[in-house]
Coordinates of C-alpha atoms in Angstrom, one line a residue:
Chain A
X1 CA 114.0 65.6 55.7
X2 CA 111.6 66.1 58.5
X3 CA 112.7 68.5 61.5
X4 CA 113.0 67.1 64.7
X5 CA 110.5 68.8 67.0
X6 CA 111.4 68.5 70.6
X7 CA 109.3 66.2 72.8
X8 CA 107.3 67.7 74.9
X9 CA 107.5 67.2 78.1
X10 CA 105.3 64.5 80.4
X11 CA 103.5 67.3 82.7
X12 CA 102.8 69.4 79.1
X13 CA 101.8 66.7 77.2
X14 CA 98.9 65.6 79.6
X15 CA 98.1 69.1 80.8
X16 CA 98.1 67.5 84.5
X17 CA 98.2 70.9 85.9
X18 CA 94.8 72.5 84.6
X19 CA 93.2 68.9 85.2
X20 CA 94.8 68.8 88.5
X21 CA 93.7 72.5 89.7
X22 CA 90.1 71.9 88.7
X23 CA 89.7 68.5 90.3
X24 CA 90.8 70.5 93.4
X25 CA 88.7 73.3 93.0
X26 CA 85.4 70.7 92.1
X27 CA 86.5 68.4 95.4
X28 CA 86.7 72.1 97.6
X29 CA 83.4 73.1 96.0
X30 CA 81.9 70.0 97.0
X31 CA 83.2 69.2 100.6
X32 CA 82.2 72.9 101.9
X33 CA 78.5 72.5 100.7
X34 CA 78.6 69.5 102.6
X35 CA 80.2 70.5 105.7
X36 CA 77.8 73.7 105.7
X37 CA 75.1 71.4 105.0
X38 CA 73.8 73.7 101.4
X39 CA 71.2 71.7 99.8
X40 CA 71.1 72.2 96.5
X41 CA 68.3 70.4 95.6
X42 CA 66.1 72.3 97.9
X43 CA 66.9 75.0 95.3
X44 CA 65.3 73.2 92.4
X45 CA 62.3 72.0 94.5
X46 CA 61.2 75.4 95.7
X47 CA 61.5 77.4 92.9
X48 CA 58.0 77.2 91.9
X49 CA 57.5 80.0 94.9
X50 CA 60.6 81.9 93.4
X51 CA 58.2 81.9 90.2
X52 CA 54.9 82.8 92.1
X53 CA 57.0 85.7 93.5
X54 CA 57.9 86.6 89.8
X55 CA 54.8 86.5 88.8
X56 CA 53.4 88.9 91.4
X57 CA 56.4 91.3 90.7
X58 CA 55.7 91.3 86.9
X59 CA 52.8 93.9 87.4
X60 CA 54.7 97.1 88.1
X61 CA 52.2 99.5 89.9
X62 CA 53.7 102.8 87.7
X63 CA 51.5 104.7 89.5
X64 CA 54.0 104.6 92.5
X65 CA 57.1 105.8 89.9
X66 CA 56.4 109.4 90.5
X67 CA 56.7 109.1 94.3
X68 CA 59.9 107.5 94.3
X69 CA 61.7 109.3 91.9
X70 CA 62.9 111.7 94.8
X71 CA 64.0 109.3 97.4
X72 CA 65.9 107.5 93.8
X73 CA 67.4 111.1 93.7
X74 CA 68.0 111.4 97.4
X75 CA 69.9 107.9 96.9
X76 CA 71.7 108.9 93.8
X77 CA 73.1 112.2 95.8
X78 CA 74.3 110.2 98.5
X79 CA 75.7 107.4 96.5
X80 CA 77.7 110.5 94.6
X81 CA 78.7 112.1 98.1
X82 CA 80.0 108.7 99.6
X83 CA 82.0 107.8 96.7
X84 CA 83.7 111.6 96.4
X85 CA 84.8 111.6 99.9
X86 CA 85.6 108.0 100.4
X87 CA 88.0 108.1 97.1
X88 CA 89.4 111.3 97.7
X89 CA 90.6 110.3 101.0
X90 CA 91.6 106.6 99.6
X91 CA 94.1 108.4 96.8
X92 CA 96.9 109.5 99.1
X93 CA 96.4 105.7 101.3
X94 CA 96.5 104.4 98.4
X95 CA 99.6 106.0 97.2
X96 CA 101.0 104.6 100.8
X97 CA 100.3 101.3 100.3
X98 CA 101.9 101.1 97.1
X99 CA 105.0 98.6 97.3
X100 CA 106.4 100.1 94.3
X101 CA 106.2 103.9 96.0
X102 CA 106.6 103.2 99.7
X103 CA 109.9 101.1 100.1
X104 CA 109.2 101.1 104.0
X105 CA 107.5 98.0 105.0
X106 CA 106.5 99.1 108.0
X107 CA 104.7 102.3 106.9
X108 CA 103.3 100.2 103.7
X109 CA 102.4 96.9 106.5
X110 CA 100.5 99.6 109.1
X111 CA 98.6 101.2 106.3
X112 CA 97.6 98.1 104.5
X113 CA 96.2 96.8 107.8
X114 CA 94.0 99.9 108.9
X115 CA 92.7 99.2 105.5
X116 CA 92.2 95.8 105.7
X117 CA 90.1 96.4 108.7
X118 CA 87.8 99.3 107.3
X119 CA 86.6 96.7 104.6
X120 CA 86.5 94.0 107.0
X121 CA 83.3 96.1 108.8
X122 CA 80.4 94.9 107.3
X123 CA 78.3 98.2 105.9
X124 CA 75.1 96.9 107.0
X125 CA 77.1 97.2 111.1
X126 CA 78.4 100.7 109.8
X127 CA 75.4 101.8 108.7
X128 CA 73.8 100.7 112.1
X129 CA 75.7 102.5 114.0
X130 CA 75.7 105.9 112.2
X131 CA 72.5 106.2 112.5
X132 CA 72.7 105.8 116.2
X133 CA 75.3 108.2 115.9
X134 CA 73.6 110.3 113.7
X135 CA 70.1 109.6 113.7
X136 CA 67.7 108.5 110.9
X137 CA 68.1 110.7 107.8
X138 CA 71.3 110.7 104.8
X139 CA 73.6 111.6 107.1
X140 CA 74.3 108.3 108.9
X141 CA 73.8 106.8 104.8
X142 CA 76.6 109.1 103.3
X143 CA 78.8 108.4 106.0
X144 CA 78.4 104.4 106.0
X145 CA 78.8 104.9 102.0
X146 CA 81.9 107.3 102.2
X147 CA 83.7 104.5 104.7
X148 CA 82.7 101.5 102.6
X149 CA 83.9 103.3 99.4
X150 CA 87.2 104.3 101.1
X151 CA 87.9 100.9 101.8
X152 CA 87.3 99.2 98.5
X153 CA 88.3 101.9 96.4
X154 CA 91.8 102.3 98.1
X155 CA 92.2 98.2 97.4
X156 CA 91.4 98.4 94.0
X157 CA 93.6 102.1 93.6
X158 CA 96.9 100.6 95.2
X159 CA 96.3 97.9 93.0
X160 CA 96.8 99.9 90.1
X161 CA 99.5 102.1 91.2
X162 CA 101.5 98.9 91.7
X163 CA 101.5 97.9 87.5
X164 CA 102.2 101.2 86.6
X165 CA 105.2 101.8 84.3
X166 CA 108.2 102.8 86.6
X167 CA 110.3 104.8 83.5
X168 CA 108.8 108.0 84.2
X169 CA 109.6 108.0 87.9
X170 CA 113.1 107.2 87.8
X171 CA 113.5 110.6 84.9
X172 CA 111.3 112.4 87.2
X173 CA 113.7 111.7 90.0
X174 CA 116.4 112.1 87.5
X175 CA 115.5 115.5 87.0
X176 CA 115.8 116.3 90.6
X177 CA 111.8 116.5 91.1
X178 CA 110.9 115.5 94.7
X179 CA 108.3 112.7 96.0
X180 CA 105.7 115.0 95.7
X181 CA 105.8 115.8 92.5
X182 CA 107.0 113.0 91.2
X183 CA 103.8 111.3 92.0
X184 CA 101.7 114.1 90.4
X185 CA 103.4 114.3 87.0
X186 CA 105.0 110.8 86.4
X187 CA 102.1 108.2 89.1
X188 CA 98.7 110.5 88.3
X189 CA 98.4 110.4 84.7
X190 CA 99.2 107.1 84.8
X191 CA 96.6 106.0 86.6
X192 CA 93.6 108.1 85.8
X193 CA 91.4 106.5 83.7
X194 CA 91.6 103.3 85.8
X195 CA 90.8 105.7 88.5
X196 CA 88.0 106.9 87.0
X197 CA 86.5 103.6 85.9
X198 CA 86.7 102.1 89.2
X199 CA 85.1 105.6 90.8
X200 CA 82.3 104.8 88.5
X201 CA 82.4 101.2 89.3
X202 CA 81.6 102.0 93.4
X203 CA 79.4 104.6 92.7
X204 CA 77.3 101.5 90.7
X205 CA 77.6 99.4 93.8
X206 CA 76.8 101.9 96.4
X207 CA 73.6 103.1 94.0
X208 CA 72.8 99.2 94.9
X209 CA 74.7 99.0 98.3
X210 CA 72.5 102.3 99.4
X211 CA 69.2 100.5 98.9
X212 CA 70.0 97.7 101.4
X213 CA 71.1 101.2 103.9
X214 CA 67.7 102.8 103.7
X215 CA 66.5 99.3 105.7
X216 CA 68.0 100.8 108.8
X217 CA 67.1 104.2 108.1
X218 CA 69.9 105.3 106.4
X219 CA 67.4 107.3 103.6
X220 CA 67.3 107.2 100.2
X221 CA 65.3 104.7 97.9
X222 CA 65.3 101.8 100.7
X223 CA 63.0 102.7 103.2
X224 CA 60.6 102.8 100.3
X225 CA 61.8 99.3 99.2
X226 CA 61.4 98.2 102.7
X227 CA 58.0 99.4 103.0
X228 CA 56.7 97.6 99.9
X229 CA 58.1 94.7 101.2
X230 CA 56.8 94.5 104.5
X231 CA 52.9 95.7 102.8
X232 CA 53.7 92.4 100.4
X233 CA 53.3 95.0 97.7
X234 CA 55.2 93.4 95.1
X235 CA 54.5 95.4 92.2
X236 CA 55.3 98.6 94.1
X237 CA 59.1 96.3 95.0
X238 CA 59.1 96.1 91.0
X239 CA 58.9 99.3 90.1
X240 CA 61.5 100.7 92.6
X241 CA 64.3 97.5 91.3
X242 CA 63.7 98.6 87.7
X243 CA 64.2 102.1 88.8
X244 CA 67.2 101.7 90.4
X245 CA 68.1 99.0 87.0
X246 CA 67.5 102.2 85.0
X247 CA 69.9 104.4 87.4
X248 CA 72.8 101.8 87.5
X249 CA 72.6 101.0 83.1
X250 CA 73.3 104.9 83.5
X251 CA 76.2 105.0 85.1
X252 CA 77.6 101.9 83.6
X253 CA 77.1 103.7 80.2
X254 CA 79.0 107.0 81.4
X255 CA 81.3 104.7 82.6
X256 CA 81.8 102.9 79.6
X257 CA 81.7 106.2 77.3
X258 CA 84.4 107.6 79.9
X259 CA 86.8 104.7 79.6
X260 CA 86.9 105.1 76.1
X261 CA 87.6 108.9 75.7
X262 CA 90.4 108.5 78.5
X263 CA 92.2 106.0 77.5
Chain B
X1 CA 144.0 119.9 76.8
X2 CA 144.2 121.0 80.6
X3 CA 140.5 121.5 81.1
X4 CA 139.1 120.7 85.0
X5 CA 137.6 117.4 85.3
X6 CA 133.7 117.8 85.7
X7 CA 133.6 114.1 87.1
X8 CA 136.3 112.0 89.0
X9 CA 135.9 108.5 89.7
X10 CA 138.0 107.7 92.7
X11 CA 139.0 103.5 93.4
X12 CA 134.9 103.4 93.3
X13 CA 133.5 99.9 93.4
X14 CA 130.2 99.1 93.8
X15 CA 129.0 95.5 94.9
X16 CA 124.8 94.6 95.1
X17 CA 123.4 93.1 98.5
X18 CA 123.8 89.7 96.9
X19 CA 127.5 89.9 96.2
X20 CA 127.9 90.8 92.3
X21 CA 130.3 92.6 91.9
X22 CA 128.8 95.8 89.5
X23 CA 132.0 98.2 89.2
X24 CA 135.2 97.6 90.2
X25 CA 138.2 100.4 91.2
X26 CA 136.9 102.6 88.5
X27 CA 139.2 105.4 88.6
X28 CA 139.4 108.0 86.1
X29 CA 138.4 112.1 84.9
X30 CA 136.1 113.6 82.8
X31 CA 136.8 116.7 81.5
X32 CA 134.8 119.4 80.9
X33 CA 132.9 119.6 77.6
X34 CA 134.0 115.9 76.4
X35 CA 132.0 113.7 74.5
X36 CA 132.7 109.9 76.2
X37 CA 131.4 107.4 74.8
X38 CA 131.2 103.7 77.3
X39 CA 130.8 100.4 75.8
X40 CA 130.7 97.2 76.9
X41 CA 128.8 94.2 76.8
X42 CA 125.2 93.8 78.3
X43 CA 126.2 93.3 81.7
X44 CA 128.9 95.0 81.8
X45 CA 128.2 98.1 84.0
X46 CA 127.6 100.7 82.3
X47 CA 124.2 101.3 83.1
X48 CA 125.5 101.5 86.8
X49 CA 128.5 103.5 85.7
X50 CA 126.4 106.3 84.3
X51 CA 123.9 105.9 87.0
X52 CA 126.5 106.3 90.1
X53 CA 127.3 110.0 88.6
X54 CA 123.8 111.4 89.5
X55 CA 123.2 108.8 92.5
X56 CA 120.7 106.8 91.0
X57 CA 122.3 104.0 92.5
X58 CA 124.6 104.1 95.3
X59 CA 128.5 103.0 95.4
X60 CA 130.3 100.7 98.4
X61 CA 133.0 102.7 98.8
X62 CA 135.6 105.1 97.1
X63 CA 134.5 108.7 96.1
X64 CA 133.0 110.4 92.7
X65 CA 133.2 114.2 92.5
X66 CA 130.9 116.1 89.9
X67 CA 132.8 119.9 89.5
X68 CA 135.6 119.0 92.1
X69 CA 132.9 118.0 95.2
X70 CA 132.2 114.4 96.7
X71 CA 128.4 114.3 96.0
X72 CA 128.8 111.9 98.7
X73 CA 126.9 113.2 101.6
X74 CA 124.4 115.3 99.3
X75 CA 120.5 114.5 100.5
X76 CA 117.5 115.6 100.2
X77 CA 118.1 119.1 98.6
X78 CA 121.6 118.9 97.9
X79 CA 121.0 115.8 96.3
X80 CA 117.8 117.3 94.0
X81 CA 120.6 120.3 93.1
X82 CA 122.6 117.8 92.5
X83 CA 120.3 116.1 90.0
X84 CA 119.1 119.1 88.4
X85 CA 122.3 119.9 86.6
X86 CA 122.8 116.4 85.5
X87 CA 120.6 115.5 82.4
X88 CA 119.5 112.0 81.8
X89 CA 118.4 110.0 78.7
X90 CA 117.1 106.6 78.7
X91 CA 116.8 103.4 76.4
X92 CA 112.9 103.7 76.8
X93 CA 112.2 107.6 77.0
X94 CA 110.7 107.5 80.3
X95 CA 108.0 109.9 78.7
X96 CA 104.6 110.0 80.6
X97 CA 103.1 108.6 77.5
X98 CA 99.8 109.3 78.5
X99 CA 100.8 113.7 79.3
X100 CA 100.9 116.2 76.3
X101 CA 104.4 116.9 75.0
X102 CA 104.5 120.2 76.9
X103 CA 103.9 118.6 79.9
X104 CA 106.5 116.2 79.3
X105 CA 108.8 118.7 78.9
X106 CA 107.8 121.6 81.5
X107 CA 108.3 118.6 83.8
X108 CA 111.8 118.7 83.3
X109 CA 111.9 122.1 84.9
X110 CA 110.2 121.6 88.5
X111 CA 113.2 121.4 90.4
X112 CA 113.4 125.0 90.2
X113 CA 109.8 126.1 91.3
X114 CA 108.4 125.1 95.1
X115 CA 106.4 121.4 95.2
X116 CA 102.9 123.9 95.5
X117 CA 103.9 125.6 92.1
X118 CA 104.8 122.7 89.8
X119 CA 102.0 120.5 91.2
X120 CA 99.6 123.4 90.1
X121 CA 101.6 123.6 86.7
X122 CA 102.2 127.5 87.3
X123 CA 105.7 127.8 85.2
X124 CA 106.3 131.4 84.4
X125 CA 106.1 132.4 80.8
X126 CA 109.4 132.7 80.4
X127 CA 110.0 128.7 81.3
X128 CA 107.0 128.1 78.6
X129 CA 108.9 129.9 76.1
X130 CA 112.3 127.9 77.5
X131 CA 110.2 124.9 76.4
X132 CA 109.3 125.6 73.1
X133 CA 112.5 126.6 72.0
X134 CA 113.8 122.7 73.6
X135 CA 111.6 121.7 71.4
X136 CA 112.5 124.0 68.2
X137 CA 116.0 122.3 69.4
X138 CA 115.4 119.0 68.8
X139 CA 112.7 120.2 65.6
X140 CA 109.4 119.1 67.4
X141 CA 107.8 122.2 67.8
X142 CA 105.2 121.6 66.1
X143 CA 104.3 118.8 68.6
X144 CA 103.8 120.4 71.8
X145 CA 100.4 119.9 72.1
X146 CA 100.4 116.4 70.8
X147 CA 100.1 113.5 73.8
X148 CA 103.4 111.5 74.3
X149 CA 102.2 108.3 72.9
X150 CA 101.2 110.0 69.7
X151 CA 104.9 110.3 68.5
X152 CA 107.5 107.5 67.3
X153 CA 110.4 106.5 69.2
X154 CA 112.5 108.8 67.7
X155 CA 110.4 111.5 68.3
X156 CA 109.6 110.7 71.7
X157 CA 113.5 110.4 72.4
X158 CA 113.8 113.8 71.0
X159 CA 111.0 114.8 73.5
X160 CA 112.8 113.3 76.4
X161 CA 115.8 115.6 75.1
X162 CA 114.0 118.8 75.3
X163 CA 113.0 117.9 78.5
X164 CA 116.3 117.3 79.9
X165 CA 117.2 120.8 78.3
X166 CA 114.8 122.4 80.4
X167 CA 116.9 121.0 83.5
X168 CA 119.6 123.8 82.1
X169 CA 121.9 120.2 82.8
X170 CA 126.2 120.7 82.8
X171 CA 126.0 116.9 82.2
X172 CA 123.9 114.6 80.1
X173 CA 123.9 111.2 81.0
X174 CA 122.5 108.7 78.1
X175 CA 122.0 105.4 78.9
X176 CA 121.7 103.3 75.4
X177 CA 119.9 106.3 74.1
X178 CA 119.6 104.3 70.6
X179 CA 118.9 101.1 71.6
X180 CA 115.1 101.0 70.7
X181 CA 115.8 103.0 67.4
X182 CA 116.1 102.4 63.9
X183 CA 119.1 103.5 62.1
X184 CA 118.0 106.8 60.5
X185 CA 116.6 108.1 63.6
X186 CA 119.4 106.8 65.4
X187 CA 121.6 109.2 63.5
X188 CA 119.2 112.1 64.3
X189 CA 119.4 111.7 67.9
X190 CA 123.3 111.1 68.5
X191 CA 123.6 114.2 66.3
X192 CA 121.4 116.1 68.8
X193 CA 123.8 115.1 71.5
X194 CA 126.6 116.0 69.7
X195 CA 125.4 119.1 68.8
X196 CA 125.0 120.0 72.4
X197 CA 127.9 119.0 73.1
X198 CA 129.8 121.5 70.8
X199 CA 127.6 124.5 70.6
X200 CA 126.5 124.3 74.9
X201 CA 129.8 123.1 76.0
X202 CA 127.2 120.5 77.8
X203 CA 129.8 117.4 78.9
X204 CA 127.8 114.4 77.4
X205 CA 128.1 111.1 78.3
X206 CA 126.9 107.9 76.3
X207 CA 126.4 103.9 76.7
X208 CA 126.2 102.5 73.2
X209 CA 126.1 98.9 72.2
X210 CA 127.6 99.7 68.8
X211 CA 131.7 100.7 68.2
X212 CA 130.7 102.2 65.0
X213 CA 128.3 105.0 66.4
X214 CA 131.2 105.1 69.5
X215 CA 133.9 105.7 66.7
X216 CA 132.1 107.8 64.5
X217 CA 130.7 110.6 67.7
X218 CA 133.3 109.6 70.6
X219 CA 136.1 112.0 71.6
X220 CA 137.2 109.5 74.1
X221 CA 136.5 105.9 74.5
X222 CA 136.2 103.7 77.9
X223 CA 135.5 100.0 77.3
X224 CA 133.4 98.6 80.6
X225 CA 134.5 94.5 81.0
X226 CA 132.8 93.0 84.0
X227 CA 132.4 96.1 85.7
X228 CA 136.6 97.1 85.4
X229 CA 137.8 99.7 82.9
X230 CA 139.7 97.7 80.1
X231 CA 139.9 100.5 77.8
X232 CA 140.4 104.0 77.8
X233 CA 141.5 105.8 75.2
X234 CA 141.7 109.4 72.9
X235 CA 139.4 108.7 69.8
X236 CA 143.0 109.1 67.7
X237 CA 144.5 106.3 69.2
X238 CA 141.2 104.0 68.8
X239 CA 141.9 101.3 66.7
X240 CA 139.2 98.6 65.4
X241 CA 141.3 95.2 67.0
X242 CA 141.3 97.3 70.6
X243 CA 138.0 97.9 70.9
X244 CA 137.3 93.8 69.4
X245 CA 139.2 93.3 73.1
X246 CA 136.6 95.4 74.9
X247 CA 133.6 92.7 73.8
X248 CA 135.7 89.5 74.1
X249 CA 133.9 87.1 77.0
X250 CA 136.2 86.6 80.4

């Protein structure tokens, strides 16, 4: 006596979707680096000067560590300033922008569009003009840093807020607690440790994204990176990359030590 | 037994935006200090039932009084007031699982400090006390430092009991307060309830799945069947075949 297992059906039994999605995604992949004319075997054919670049770069002058270590601290600061102000301010946009919080589609629609546009300036334009604003120096860097962060981080918050568990808020409201505090004792804890990971997470990438900054005098580690560039100094350009390698394995490790004691 | 009705359902129906109809000419009193027990099928409206009485959700049109007033055009504050004397218990806890026990608990008291005060956790030493005797209440003490998602179901539904004591409720609403529970510690928690019931005076009302449990704790009975009241009776004159009728399909 055999049981009778239940045929599977046609579109299971040949997976057609999966097949189907990647074709799609392989025929997309190929028709835009056609139509935006990518050569991709110019890659392979010229990366004997990638190499001579590699090689050049794989003397690090240490010599030079000792005068960048305070522009690498100047960056860090600023990275750490941007990121504080930018989140703070993202938290209660975030909280906004939040279908599961803000029931008014209009409110929740304006918000979500002044957001969409602060991450749809570019950093490097940002950064341009703050330093026409605010001349060369820090300033103009934390600032371009602080907007960038607000932008992604509020994204990546609202995101969050919108799988929390909803339990809590309806006894909250149950209990006769108002918005306010419903957010802070049954929305907060909920979302802290995600909060905190992806704090840590733009902190990494404005560490990076700061580097590119210091090209339009914006401070920090850059203008030093810039320099080395323009001199052809390679093994100067080394030793500030595996620097700032050194800076960002840091904060992914606090990051990672954080995530695991919060959870 | 001429005690003033706490809660008065009033030819209330309710109908959702897409035309089901959720309760239907619900009409009848609660007295003060009873012990109802609602059952029903899944489906059957009592979740909406219990959750008209502190205007969780909202109702199309008749009129439910809680101690002889429509709470009808209560908002904002009124409607917070409102809430904070009505106690609520739910299937899942609805404990921040991720809080300490204390926190969980001190939470259910912030409708009586400012927004500034409870957001800053300042709760007087008197409210601090007021929670750890919830929790010698429910015999959890000992847990009040613990985080929520420490504790087992049953604990954490005992939690979620202390925290509505903080609210200083009239009324307890419990919707399925057992369902995710194993049979010992369903016992525990029903005898909570009942225990507040008789030695607070608190009116308590209960969704249950199960007729036993509804026999066994009830003083009154209400069958729920598609969102009308089939059944509604004294727990004397409960008999086994009437309440069989309650969970017969239309």
């Amino acid at each position: 006596m055999t049981t009778q297992i239940p045929r599977r059906p046609w579109l299971q039994r040949w997976h057609v979707k999966p097949i189907g999605w990647t074709l799609i995604i392989l025929i997309l992949l190929v028709a835009s680096s056609r139509m935006t004319g990518v050569d991709v075997g110019m890659f392979f054919s010229n990366l004997g000067q990638f190499t001579d670049l590699l090689v050049r770069m794989s003397r690090p002058a240490w010599d030079y560590l000792p005068i960048i270590l305070h522009p690498l601290y100047e960056t860090i600061q600023m990275a750490i300033l941007g990121t504080t102000i930018g989140a703070a301010f993202a938290v209660p946009f975030a909280v906004l922008a939040a279908s599961n919080l803000v029931h008014n589609r209009w409110l929740r629609g304006i918000i979500r569009l002044i957001l969409d546009l602060v991450r749809t300036l570019p950093d490097l334009l940002l950064a341009a003009i703050f330093v026409a604003i605010f001349g060369i120096g820090s300033t103009a860097g934390v600032v371009t840093l602080a907007i960038f962060s607000f932008g992604m981080v509020s994204k990546l918050f609202y995101e969050v807020i919108e799988t929390i568990d909803m339990g809590p808020l309806e006894a909250l409201e149950s209990v006769g607690a108002n918005k306010l505090t419903i957010i802070w004792y049954a929305v907060l804890p909920q979302i802290m440790n995600q909060f905190v990971s992806y704090f840590l997470y733009t902190l990494e990438i404005n560490v990076r994204a700061s580097t590119v900054l210091g090209y339009l005098g914006a401070g920090g580690i850059g203008v030093f990176l810039q320099r080395s560039l323009n001199e052809f100094n390679y093994s100067q350009t080394s030793v500030i990359i595996l620097a700032t390698l050194v800076v960002v394995m840091v904060i992914d490790g606090i990051s990672n030590h954080l995530r695991r004691v919060l959870l | 037994m001429d005690k003033t009705p706490i809660i008065s359902f009033k030819n209330v129906n309710k109908v959702y935006a897409n035309g089901t109809v959720g309760l239907k000419n619900i009409n009848f009193e609660i007295p003060q200090g009873e012990f109802l027990v609602v059952v029903g099928l899944s489906g059957a409206g009592k979740s909406t039932l219990l959750r008209t009485i502190n205007r969780m959700h909202e109702i199309t049109s008749g009129e439910i009084r809680v101690e002889g007033e429509s709470i009808k055009p209560y908002k904002g504050r009124s409607l917070r007031l409102l809430r904070r004397k009505i106690g609520m218990i739910f299937q899942n806890f609805n404990l921040v699982k991720r809080s300490s026990v204390a926190k969980n608990v001190l939470s259910g008291r912030v409708s009586y400090y400012p927004t500034w005060k409870s957001i800053l956790g300042l709760f007087s030493t008197t409210d601090k006390q007021k929670a750890v005797q919830a929790l010698q209440r429910v015999s959890l003490a000992e847990k009040l430092y613990a985080r929520a998602d420490e504790l087992s179901g049953g604990q954490q539904q005992r939690v979620a009991i202390a925290r509505t004591l903080m609210q200083d409720p009239k009324i307890i609403l419990a919707d399925e307060p057992i369902a995710s529970l194993d049979p010992l510690t369903t016992k525990t928690v029903m005898d909570i309830l009942k225990r507040l019931n008789q030695e607070d005076g608190i009116t308590v009302i209960v969704n249950l799945h199960s007729v036993a449990l509804a026999r066994e704790y009830a003083d009154r009975i209400v069958g729920l069947r598609a969102g009308e009241v089939v059944y509604d009776e004294p727990i004397a004159a409960v008999t086994e075949a009437d309440l069989n009728r309650v969970y017969q399909t239309v």
